[in-house]
Amino acid sequence: MVDITQAPTAIAAQSALSVASLAVQGFADVETLGGDSPLSLFCLTIAESGERKSTCDRLLMRGVREYEQAEDETYRADLAEHEVQLKVWTKKRERLMTEAAGAKAEKAAGARADLAAMGPEPMPPMRPNLTAMDPTFEGLMKLYGIGRPSLGLFSDEAGGFIGGHAMNSDNRLKTMAGLSCLWNGEPIDRTRAGDGSQIYRGRRLAAHLMVQPVAVRPLLADPLASRQGFTARFLITEPPSRIGTRLKRGAGPESARSVDRFTARLTHILQTDLPTDRHPQELTPRRLTLSPSAKELLYRFAEAVELAQAAGQDMEQVRAYASKAAEQATRISGVLTLWADLDAAEVTPQAMGWGITLAQFYLGEAKRLAEAGGISIETENAELVRHWLLEECPYDEVTIRDIVQRGPNRLRETKTIRAAVAILENYGWLVRLPADTVVRDAVCKEAYRIVRPANAV
């Protein structure tokens, strides 16, 4: 894929891994160190426009789109047949209901027996959609109600989802909680006025959101998303840009053949019946175990990551991601195992090694992005305070309390303001006054003089 598109390797890899997860997630749950987990992966790719993320997505999703198109033709025919069957069933039921309520006891008894023998209303065919691009959580649940139990949330322009109705201030917590439950493989209990109560069991969701940096920064910096563990469920990468270096002409013939083999494998898996029991919309995935050697590798990886989360250690600031690293490694190893062999009985040490290698990569990305994000957010906050001090503050001397009470609305927390003030003091926009300086008739232990541009050094 990199040879064909000249996109960053991580973008192509994210597309391939997420598509593989979508394909196999319904067939098995994988053994982990803390119970069994779905093979659902949530991937988040951060890249500017022009990095050819849409091209990677389009080429590797080709098998999905072709499957959906073929199934849609079958669905239309099945839906037309269902409408006929439903009309016949409804008419027959209405006739028998009339007879069952009639005065003639013998005929009424026969009608009631025939009603019991009719069985439930004919079920409509399932919608063939494999993916949704920009749904609300309610919309996703409706799709689960009428469609396949294994779905994907895939978008090469996910800014519309992250910044849209599903993730606005009113719906953000609900959406994050619901998607987190699906990642966990838990049943979704939906109770709504007018719709009654319904529990969606045996559902799986894979996700790949491709988004530009400016659109995703608010989500990555959102303390609610962090505290809920929502962003930590994603495998995140923001690879270095290759724009300006993509001068290679054409791709080797083997690259196109490799993509064709990927599509053929994807099509084969999608055409394999999903494991369901009595209800075609409730998955009954089997258990994919770890071989003893694979489990030993996972234990060693989990122990190393645990030690790295201690105070002062390398992963202290990304504990939310690190705490899920062993499970992510196992999920990835399970996806790669079933992609190679849908009937595989266990995860081999080789596959676990692949999963651990990728989990380590994603942990490194989480740490790098957290460090970069922390710097940029603090700097942005300091810049907001600086503009307020120079343009709106009516005083020449201020206290922390002044800024908290009167400053930018989004920053009215003492801890945040102190961090911004420290940056502004460091760069000379604020000068700390001596302790017990009188500011507006009050003795202040901590106060600052604003350095206006005309007086700035």
GROMACS .gro file of C-alpha atoms in nm:
model
  457
    1MET     CA    1   0.000   0.000   0.000
    2VAL     CA    2   0.288   0.236   0.077
    3ASP     CA    3   0.442   0.153  -0.261
    4ILE     CA    4   0.114   0.233  -0.438
    5THR     CA    5   0.015   0.549  -0.247
    6GLN     CA    6   0.346   0.676  -0.097
    7ALA     CA    7   0.144   0.744   0.219
    8PRO     CA    8   0.312   0.713   0.561
    9THR     CA    9   0.345   0.349   0.662
   10ALA     CA   10   0.137   0.395   0.977
   11ILE     CA   11  -0.162   0.521   0.777
   12ALA     CA   12  -0.159   0.217   0.550
   13ALA     CA   13  -0.107  -0.017   0.846
   14GLN     CA   14  -0.394   0.138   1.043
   15SER     CA   15  -0.628   0.090   0.747
   16ALA     CA   16  -0.527  -0.274   0.703
   17LEU     CA   17  -0.545  -0.358   1.073
   18SER     CA   18  -0.885  -0.196   1.126
   19VAL     CA   19  -1.034  -0.369   0.821
   20ALA     CA   20  -0.902  -0.703   0.945
   21SER     CA   21  -1.063  -0.637   1.282
   22LEU     CA   22  -1.395  -0.556   1.116
   23ALA     CA   23  -1.376  -0.881   0.921
   24VAL     CA   24  -1.296  -1.123   1.206
   25GLN     CA   25  -1.438  -0.962   1.521
   26GLY     CA   26  -1.764  -1.156   1.508
   27PHE     CA   27  -1.604  -1.501   1.502
   28ALA     CA   28  -1.419  -1.523   1.833
   29ASP     CA   29  -1.331  -1.359   2.162
   30VAL     CA   30  -0.968  -1.389   2.264
   31GLU     CA   31  -0.833  -1.504   2.598
   32THR     CA   32  -0.650  -1.232   2.791
   33LEU     CA   33  -0.488  -1.214   3.133
   34GLY     CA   34  -0.812  -1.076   3.279
   35GLY     CA   35  -1.083  -1.275   3.103
   36ASP     CA   36  -1.191  -1.284   2.739
   37SER     CA   37  -1.205  -0.978   2.513
   38PRO     CA   38  -1.358  -0.904   2.172
   39LEU     CA   39  -1.134  -0.877   1.868
   40SER     CA   40  -1.268  -0.528   1.806
   41LEU     CA   41  -1.003  -0.260   1.751
   42PHE     CA   42  -1.061   0.114   1.766
   43CYS     CA   43  -0.806   0.295   1.548
   44LEU     CA   44  -0.750   0.671   1.529
   45THR     CA   45  -0.526   0.808   1.255
   46ILE     CA   46  -0.426   1.174   1.271
   47ALA     CA   47  -0.300   1.328   0.948
   48GLU     CA   48  -0.331   1.648   0.751
   49SER     CA   49  -0.528   1.670   0.430
   50GLY     CA   50  -0.321   1.544   0.139
   51GLU     CA   51  -0.151   1.257   0.323
   52ARG     CA   52  -0.349   1.009   0.107
   53LYS     CA   53  -0.532   0.854   0.397
   54SER     CA   54  -0.851   0.843   0.189
   55THR     CA   55  -0.668   0.655  -0.087
   56CYS     CA   56  -0.542   0.391   0.157
   57ASP     CA   57  -0.888   0.357   0.306
   58ARG     CA   58  -1.056   0.328  -0.034
   59LEU     CA   59  -0.820   0.061  -0.165
   60LEU     CA   60  -0.819  -0.154   0.148
   61MET     CA   61  -1.196  -0.116   0.200
   62ARG     CA   62  -1.267  -0.223  -0.158
   63GLY     CA   63  -1.374  -0.572  -0.050
   64VAL     CA   64  -1.614  -0.425   0.206
   65ARG     CA   65  -1.778  -0.196  -0.049
   66GLU     CA   66  -1.808  -0.471  -0.309
   67TYR     CA   67  -1.962  -0.704  -0.051
   68GLU     CA   68  -2.212  -0.438   0.057
   69GLN     CA   69  -2.310  -0.371  -0.305
   70ALA     CA   70  -2.363  -0.739  -0.382
   71GLU     CA   71  -2.557  -0.798  -0.062
   72ASP     CA   72  -2.770  -0.491  -0.126
   73GLU     CA   73  -2.904  -0.649  -0.448
   74THR     CA   74  -2.997  -0.964  -0.255
   75TYR     CA   75  -3.144  -0.753   0.023
   76ARG     CA   76  -3.376  -0.568  -0.216
   77ALA     CA   77  -3.510  -0.895  -0.355
   78ASP     CA   78  -3.552  -1.044  -0.007
   79LEU     CA   79  -3.723  -0.728   0.116
   80ALA     CA   80  -3.977  -0.743  -0.166
   81GLU     CA   81  -4.050  -1.108  -0.082
   82HIS     CA   82  -4.078  -1.021   0.287
   83GLU     CA   83  -4.336  -0.751   0.217
   84VAL     CA   84  -4.552  -1.008   0.037
   85GLN     CA   85  -4.512  -1.262   0.319
   86LEU     CA   86  -4.594  -0.996   0.578
   87LYS     CA   87  -4.914  -0.895   0.398
   88VAL     CA   88  -5.023  -1.258   0.373
   89TRP     CA   89  -4.939  -1.320   0.739
   90THR     CA   90  -5.122  -1.003   0.850
   91LYS     CA   91  -5.435  -1.080   0.649
   92LYS     CA   92  -5.445  -1.436   0.777
   93ARG     CA   93  -5.400  -1.320   1.134
   94GLU     CA   94  -5.678  -1.062   1.101
   95ARG     CA   95  -5.913  -1.329   0.964
   96LEU     CA   96  -5.829  -1.575   1.241
   97MET     CA   97  -5.866  -1.305   1.506
   98THR     CA   98  -6.214  -1.232   1.378
   99GLU     CA   99  -6.303  -1.600   1.382
  100ALA     CA  100  -6.151  -1.650   1.727
  101ALA     CA  101  -6.375  -1.376   1.862
  102GLY     CA  102  -6.684  -1.522   1.691
  103ALA     CA  103  -6.988  -1.670   1.859
  104LYS     CA  104  -6.939  -2.026   1.731
  105ALA     CA  105  -6.731  -2.200   1.995
  106GLU     CA  106  -6.601  -2.481   1.771
  107LYS     CA  107  -6.485  -2.243   1.497
  108ALA     CA  108  -6.338  -2.001   1.753
  109ALA     CA  109  -6.136  -2.279   1.913
  110GLY     CA  110  -5.999  -2.385   1.575
  111ALA     CA  111  -5.909  -2.025   1.493
  112ARG     CA  112  -5.721  -1.986   1.822
  113ALA     CA  113  -5.528  -2.303   1.752
  114ASP     CA  114  -5.442  -2.177   1.403
  115LEU     CA  115  -5.330  -1.843   1.552
  116ALA     CA  116  -5.094  -2.022   1.789
  117ALA     CA  117  -4.956  -2.227   1.500
  118MET     CA  118  -4.886  -1.918   1.290
  119GLY     CA  119  -4.583  -1.823   1.493
  120PRO     CA  120  -4.435  -1.474   1.515
  121GLU     CA  121  -4.450  -1.207   1.247
  122PRO     CA  122  -4.207  -1.276   0.960
  123MET     CA  123  -3.875  -1.104   1.025
  124PRO     CA  124  -3.747  -0.864   0.762
  125PRO     CA  125  -3.408  -0.936   0.603
  126MET     CA  126  -3.111  -0.776   0.775
  127ARG     CA  127  -2.971  -0.457   0.627
  128PRO     CA  128  -2.640  -0.542   0.456
  129ASN     CA  129  -2.448  -0.237   0.583
  130LEU     CA  130  -2.110  -0.327   0.726
  131THR     CA  131  -2.008   0.025   0.822
  132ALA     CA  132  -2.143   0.358   0.936
  133MET     CA  133  -1.955   0.682   0.865
  134ASP     CA  134  -2.103   0.955   1.085
  135PRO     CA  135  -2.376   0.817   1.311
  136THR     CA  136  -2.520   0.932   1.638
  137PHE     CA  137  -2.515   0.658   1.899
  138GLU     CA  138  -2.893   0.624   1.862
  139GLY     CA  139  -2.845   0.584   1.487
  140LEU     CA  140  -2.586   0.314   1.544
  141MET     CA  141  -2.824   0.129   1.776
  142LYS     CA  142  -3.101   0.149   1.517
  143LEU     CA  143  -2.864  -0.003   1.262
  144TYR     CA  144  -2.788  -0.285   1.506
  145GLY     CA  145  -3.164  -0.333   1.541
  146ILE     CA  146  -3.221  -0.387   1.169
  147GLY     CA  147  -2.881  -0.498   1.047
  148ARG     CA  148  -2.576  -0.711   1.109
  149PRO     CA  149  -2.446  -0.775   1.460
  150SER     CA  150  -2.089  -0.698   1.351
  151LEU     CA  151  -2.036  -0.341   1.229
  152GLY     CA  152  -1.763  -0.084   1.174
  153LEU     CA  153  -1.745   0.288   1.244
  154PHE     CA  154  -1.520   0.396   0.956
  155SER     CA  155  -1.460   0.748   0.829
  156ASP     CA  156  -1.172   0.904   0.636
  157GLU     CA  157  -1.302   1.249   0.738
  158ALA     CA  158  -1.396   1.187   1.100
  159GLY     CA  159  -1.392   1.555   1.197
  160GLY     CA  160  -1.764   1.555   1.123
  161PHE     CA  161  -1.818   1.280   1.379
  162ILE     CA  162  -1.586   1.419   1.647
  163GLY     CA  163  -1.719   1.771   1.609
  164GLY     CA  164  -2.076   1.679   1.520
  165HIS     CA  165  -2.403   1.600   1.695
  166ALA     CA  166  -2.287   1.269   1.840
  167MET     CA  167  -2.002   1.435   2.031
  168ASN     CA  168  -2.151   1.773   2.122
  169SER     CA  169  -2.176   1.880   2.486
  170ASP     CA  170  -2.520   1.721   2.528
  171ASN     CA  171  -2.432   1.383   2.375
  172ARG     CA  172  -2.058   1.341   2.437
  173LEU     CA  173  -2.080   1.138   2.758
  174LYS     CA  174  -2.357   0.916   2.621
  175THR     CA  175  -2.167   0.848   2.298
  176MET     CA  176  -1.837   0.776   2.472
  177ALA     CA  177  -2.002   0.547   2.727
  178GLY     CA  178  -2.191   0.358   2.457
  179LEU     CA  179  -1.889   0.311   2.232
  180SER     CA  180  -1.681   0.203   2.530
  181CYS     CA  181  -1.939  -0.064   2.613
  182LEU     CA  182  -1.922  -0.193   2.256
  183TRP     CA  183  -1.541  -0.203   2.272
  184ASN     CA  184  -1.577  -0.407   2.592
  185GLY     CA  185  -1.827  -0.641   2.423
  186GLU     CA  186  -2.095  -0.564   2.683
  187PRO     CA  187  -2.472  -0.572   2.614
  188ILE     CA  188  -2.625  -0.232   2.543
  189ASP     CA  189  -2.944  -0.156   2.735
  190ARG     CA  190  -3.150   0.109   2.559
  191THR     CA  191  -3.458   0.252   2.729
  192ARG     CA  192  -3.631   0.539   2.552
  193ALA     CA  193  -3.972   0.702   2.591
  194GLY     CA  194  -4.197   0.577   2.315
  195ASP     CA  195  -3.954   0.305   2.206
  196GLY     CA  196  -3.964   0.094   2.520
  197SER     CA  197  -3.663  -0.102   2.644
  198GLN     CA  198  -3.435  -0.320   2.438
  199ILE     CA  199  -3.109  -0.498   2.516
  200TYR     CA  200  -2.861  -0.547   2.232
  201ARG     CA  201  -2.651  -0.854   2.307
  202GLY     CA  202  -2.380  -1.015   2.101
  203ARG     CA  203  -2.284  -0.702   1.906
  204ARG     CA  204  -1.935  -0.605   1.795
  205LEU     CA  205  -1.794  -0.276   1.666
  206ALA     CA  206  -1.460  -0.203   1.501
  207ALA     CA  207  -1.362   0.156   1.428
  208HIS     CA  208  -1.118   0.356   1.220
  209LEU     CA  209  -1.144   0.732   1.243
  210MET     CA  210  -0.914   0.936   1.018
  211VAL     CA  211  -0.901   1.299   1.123
  212GLN     CA  212  -0.698   1.614   1.079
  213PRO     CA  213  -0.495   1.736   1.380
  214VAL     CA  214  -0.697   2.054   1.433
  215ALA     CA  215  -1.019   1.854   1.457
  216VAL     CA  216  -0.897   1.591   1.702
  217ARG     CA  217  -0.701   1.806   1.950
  218PRO     CA  218  -1.009   1.900   2.156
  219LEU     CA  219  -1.100   1.532   2.197
  220LEU     CA  220  -0.748   1.429   2.299
  221ALA     CA  221  -0.735   1.716   2.547
  222ASP     CA  222  -1.085   1.655   2.685
  223PRO     CA  223  -1.050   1.550   3.051
  224LEU     CA  224  -1.390   1.377   3.035
  225ALA     CA  225  -1.272   1.155   2.748
  226SER     CA  226  -0.955   1.080   2.942
  227ARG     CA  227  -1.128   1.004   3.272
  228GLN     CA  228  -1.380   0.780   3.099
  229GLY     CA  229  -1.095   0.585   2.938
  230PHE     CA  230  -1.251   0.655   2.599
  231THR     CA  231  -0.944   0.780   2.413
  232ALA     CA  232  -0.729   0.511   2.577
  233ARG     CA  233  -0.931   0.248   2.394
  234PHE     CA  234  -0.800   0.378   2.062
  235LEU     CA  235  -0.481   0.275   1.886
  236ILE     CA  236  -0.360   0.622   1.794
  237THR     CA  237  -0.093   0.732   1.549
  238GLU     CA  238   0.011   1.063   1.398
  239PRO     CA  239   0.291   0.971   1.156
  240PRO     CA  240   0.540   1.224   1.017
  241SER     CA  241   0.424   1.377   0.690
  242ARG     CA  242   0.566   1.254   0.360
  243ILE     CA  243   0.430   1.547   0.162
  244GLY     CA  244   0.709   1.693  -0.050
  245THR     CA  245   0.900   1.365  -0.077
  246ARG     CA  246   0.659   1.155  -0.285
  247LEU     CA  247   0.849   1.160  -0.612
  248LYS     CA  248   0.844   0.788  -0.696
  249ARG     CA  249   0.687   0.712  -1.033
  250GLY     CA  250   0.450   0.417  -1.036
  251ALA     CA  251   0.437   0.107  -0.819
  252GLY     CA  252   0.570  -0.244  -0.861
  253PRO     CA  253   0.330  -0.506  -1.002
  254GLU     CA  254   0.359  -0.717  -0.689
  255SER     CA  255   0.206  -0.435  -0.485
  256ALA     CA  256  -0.118  -0.447  -0.681
  257ARG     CA  257  -0.124  -0.826  -0.651
  258SER     CA  258  -0.078  -0.798  -0.274
  259VAL     CA  259  -0.375  -0.564  -0.247
  260ASP     CA  260  -0.579  -0.803  -0.463
  261ARG     CA  261  -0.490  -1.090  -0.228
  262PHE     CA  262  -0.592  -0.876   0.069
  263THR     CA  263  -0.928  -0.804  -0.098
  264ALA     CA  264  -0.978  -1.172  -0.181
  265ARG     CA  265  -0.909  -1.275   0.178
  266LEU     CA  266  -1.141  -1.004   0.308
  267THR     CA  267  -1.419  -1.115   0.072
  268HIS     CA  268  -1.381  -1.478   0.178
  269ILE     CA  269  -1.416  -1.389   0.546
  270LEU     CA  270  -1.713  -1.161   0.486
  271GLN     CA  271  -1.890  -1.437   0.294
  272THR     CA  272  -1.844  -1.678   0.585
  273ASP     CA  273  -2.152  -1.706   0.806
  274LEU     CA  274  -2.115  -1.537   1.142
  275PRO     CA  275  -2.169  -1.759   1.448
  276THR     CA  276  -2.519  -1.700   1.584
  277ASP     CA  277  -2.747  -1.923   1.784
  278ARG     CA  278  -3.123  -1.873   1.795
  279HIS     CA  279  -3.116  -1.507   1.696
  280PRO     CA  280  -2.940  -1.408   1.372
  281GLN     CA  281  -2.856  -1.066   1.518
  282GLU     CA  282  -2.683  -1.196   1.831
  283LEU     CA  283  -2.330  -1.326   1.791
  284THR     CA  284  -2.208  -1.633   1.979
  285PRO     CA  285  -1.834  -1.607   1.920
  286ARG     CA  286  -1.611  -1.897   2.019
  287ARG     CA  287  -1.312  -1.867   2.251
  288LEU     CA  288  -0.968  -1.818   2.099
  289THR     CA  289  -0.714  -1.929   2.359
  290LEU     CA  290  -0.349  -1.839   2.404
  291SER     CA  291  -0.086  -2.108   2.374
  292PRO     CA  292   0.124  -2.147   2.691
  293SER     CA  293   0.424  -1.981   2.527
  294ALA     CA  294   0.210  -1.695   2.395
  295LYS     CA  295   0.065  -1.640   2.743
  296GLU     CA  296   0.416  -1.632   2.893
  297LEU     CA  297   0.517  -1.362   2.642
  298LEU     CA  298   0.207  -1.164   2.733
  299TYR     CA  299   0.281  -1.193   3.106
  300ARG     CA  300   0.632  -1.058   3.053
  301PHE     CA  301   0.504  -0.767   2.845
  302ALA     CA  302   0.232  -0.686   3.100
  303GLU     CA  303   0.488  -0.689   3.385
  304ALA     CA  304   0.723  -0.457   3.197
  305VAL     CA  305   0.444  -0.211   3.120
  306GLU     CA  306   0.322  -0.222   3.481
  307LEU     CA  307   0.668  -0.127   3.610
  308ALA     CA  308   0.688   0.154   3.353
  309GLN     CA  309   0.373   0.314   3.499
  310ALA     CA  310   0.527   0.375   3.843
  311ALA     CA  311   0.589   0.730   3.960
  312GLY     CA  312   0.875   0.886   3.768
  313GLN     CA  313   0.886   0.606   3.512
  314ASP     CA  314   0.849   0.625   3.135
  315MET     CA  315   0.475   0.556   3.109
  316GLU     CA  316   0.356   0.745   3.417
  317GLN     CA  317   0.180   1.015   3.215
  318VAL     CA  318   0.000   0.769   2.985
  319ARG     CA  319  -0.122   0.522   3.244
  320ALA     CA  320  -0.467   0.503   3.084
  321TYR     CA  321  -0.311   0.374   2.762
  322ALA     CA  322  -0.050   0.161   2.935
  323SER     CA  323  -0.309  -0.013   3.151
  324LYS     CA  324  -0.476  -0.142   2.836
  325ALA     CA  325  -0.156  -0.228   2.648
  326ALA     CA  326  -0.158  -0.600   2.731
  327GLU     CA  327  -0.520  -0.634   2.624
  328GLN     CA  328  -0.454  -0.437   2.305
  329ALA     CA  329  -0.160  -0.666   2.227
  330THR     CA  330  -0.383  -0.969   2.274
  331ARG     CA  331  -0.662  -0.827   2.059
  332ILE     CA  332  -0.418  -0.747   1.779
  333SER     CA  333  -0.263  -1.093   1.799
  334GLY     CA  334  -0.609  -1.248   1.780
  335VAL     CA  335  -0.706  -1.040   1.478
  336LEU     CA  336  -0.387  -1.140   1.293
  337THR     CA  337  -0.440  -1.505   1.391
  338LEU     CA  338  -0.793  -1.527   1.250
  339TRP     CA  339  -0.702  -1.321   0.944
  340ALA     CA  340  -0.451  -1.594   0.859
  341ASP     CA  341  -0.675  -1.884   0.963
  342LEU     CA  342  -1.038  -1.830   1.056
  343ASP     CA  343  -1.048  -2.175   1.221
  344ALA     CA  344  -0.733  -2.131   1.430
  345ALA     CA  345  -0.766  -2.279   1.778
  346GLU     CA  346  -0.511  -2.064   1.961
  347VAL     CA  347  -0.279  -1.765   1.939
  348THR     CA  348   0.078  -1.870   1.870
  349PRO     CA  349   0.391  -1.709   2.020
  350GLN     CA  350   0.467  -1.560   1.680
  351ALA     CA  351   0.128  -1.389   1.659
  352MET     CA  352   0.159  -1.269   2.020
  353GLY     CA  353   0.499  -1.126   1.932
  354TRP     CA  354   0.338  -0.930   1.650
  355GLY     CA  355   0.068  -0.803   1.884
  356ILE     CA  356   0.321  -0.695   2.147
  357THR     CA  357   0.538  -0.519   1.889
  358LEU     CA  358   0.241  -0.319   1.764
  359ALA     CA  359   0.116  -0.247   2.117
  360GLN     CA  360   0.461  -0.108   2.202
  361PHE     CA  361   0.446   0.114   1.894
  362TYR     CA  362   0.105   0.252   1.994
  363LEU     CA  363   0.223   0.311   2.351
  364GLY     CA  364   0.514   0.512   2.214
  365GLU     CA  365   0.274   0.712   1.999
  366ALA     CA  366   0.046   0.779   2.296
  367LYS     CA  367   0.340   0.904   2.502
  368ARG     CA  368   0.471   1.124   2.222
  369LEU     CA  369   0.131   1.275   2.150
  370ALA     CA  370   0.058   1.329   2.519
  371GLU     CA  371   0.383   1.521   2.560
  372ALA     CA  372   0.322   1.729   2.248
  373GLY     CA  373  -0.042   1.785   2.341
  374GLY     CA  374   0.044   1.892   2.693
  375ILE     CA  375   0.290   2.151   2.567
  376SER     CA  376   0.057   2.288   2.303
  377ILE     CA  377  -0.245   2.310   2.535
  378GLU     CA  378  -0.051   2.494   2.807
  379THR     CA  379   0.091   2.730   2.548
  380GLU     CA  380  -0.253   2.790   2.402
  381ASN     CA  381  -0.393   2.864   2.747
  382ALA     CA  382  -0.111   3.107   2.818
  383GLU     CA  383  -0.181   3.283   2.491
  384LEU     CA  384  -0.548   3.320   2.581
  385VAL     CA  385  -0.455   3.472   2.916
  386ARG     CA  386  -0.200   3.704   2.752
  387HIS     CA  387  -0.462   3.839   2.509
  388TRP     CA  388  -0.705   3.895   2.796
  389LEU     CA  389  -0.443   4.076   3.005
  390LEU     CA  390  -0.345   4.307   2.721
  391GLU     CA  391  -0.685   4.370   2.568
  392GLU     CA  392  -0.952   4.331   2.836
  393CYS     CA  393  -0.797   4.350   3.182
  394PRO     CA  394  -0.870   4.696   3.334
  395TYR     CA  395  -0.573   4.677   3.573
  396ASP     CA  396  -0.196   4.705   3.544
  397GLU     CA  397  -0.142   4.479   3.842
  398VAL     CA  398  -0.328   4.148   3.883
  399THR     CA  399  -0.355   3.849   4.110
  400ILE     CA  400  -0.428   3.487   4.029
  401ARG     CA  401  -0.774   3.541   4.172
  402ASP     CA  402  -0.838   3.831   3.933
  403ILE     CA  403  -0.762   3.613   3.633
  404VAL     CA  404  -0.965   3.319   3.763
  405GLN     CA  405  -1.269   3.536   3.830
  406ARG     CA  406  -1.253   3.773   3.533
  407GLY     CA  407  -1.035   3.601   3.273
  408PRO     CA  408  -1.122   3.375   2.978
  409ASN     CA  409  -1.431   3.169   3.058
  410ARG     CA  410  -1.285   2.834   2.957
  411LEU     CA  411  -0.983   2.874   3.187
  412ARG     CA  412  -1.142   2.962   3.518
  413GLU     CA  413  -0.956   2.703   3.722
  414THR     CA  414  -0.675   2.805   3.956
  415LYS     CA  415  -0.444   2.522   3.850
  416THR     CA  416  -0.482   2.607   3.480
  417ILE     CA  417  -0.430   2.979   3.542
  418ARG     CA  418  -0.118   2.920   3.750
  419ALA     CA  419   0.035   2.716   3.467
  420ALA     CA  420  -0.045   2.992   3.216
  421VAL     CA  421   0.092   3.264   3.447
  422ALA     CA  422   0.416   3.069   3.492
  423ILE     CA  423   0.466   3.064   3.115
  424LEU     CA  424   0.386   3.435   3.081
  425GLU     CA  425   0.623   3.521   3.365
  426ASN     CA  426   0.896   3.314   3.203
  427TYR     CA  427   0.855   3.501   2.874
  428GLY     CA  428   0.841   3.844   3.038
  429TRP     CA  429   0.472   3.932   2.996
  430LEU     CA  430   0.419   3.927   3.373
  431VAL     CA  431   0.658   4.043   3.647
  432ARG     CA  432   0.608   3.906   3.997
  433LEU     CA  433   0.571   4.179   4.258
  434PRO     CA  434   0.728   4.156   4.606
  435ALA     CA  435   0.529   3.967   4.867
  436ASP     CA  436   0.277   4.174   5.063
  437THR     CA  437   0.248   4.431   4.786
  438VAL     CA  438  -0.070   4.639   4.817
  439VAL     CA  439  -0.292   4.592   4.511
  440ARG     CA  440  -0.617   4.789   4.502
  441ASP     CA  441  -0.613   4.848   4.879
  442ALA     CA  442  -0.543   4.483   4.962
  443VAL     CA  443  -0.218   4.323   5.074
  444CYS     CA  444  -0.135   4.038   4.835
  445LYS     CA  445   0.112   3.758   4.891
  446GLU     CA  446   0.120   3.695   4.514
  447ALA     CA  447   0.064   3.960   4.251
  448TYR     CA  448   0.199   4.048   3.907
  449ARG     CA  449   0.258   4.359   3.698
  450ILE     CA  450   0.143   4.332   3.336
  451VAL     CA  451   0.415   4.422   3.085
  452ARG     CA  452   0.246   4.608   2.802
  453PRO     CA  453   0.397   4.584   2.448
  454ALA     CA  454   0.519   4.945   2.458
  455ASN     CA  455   0.721   4.863   2.768
  456ALA     CA  456   0.826   4.514   2.670
  457VAL     CA  457   1.199   4.448   2.635
   0.00000   0.00000   0.00000
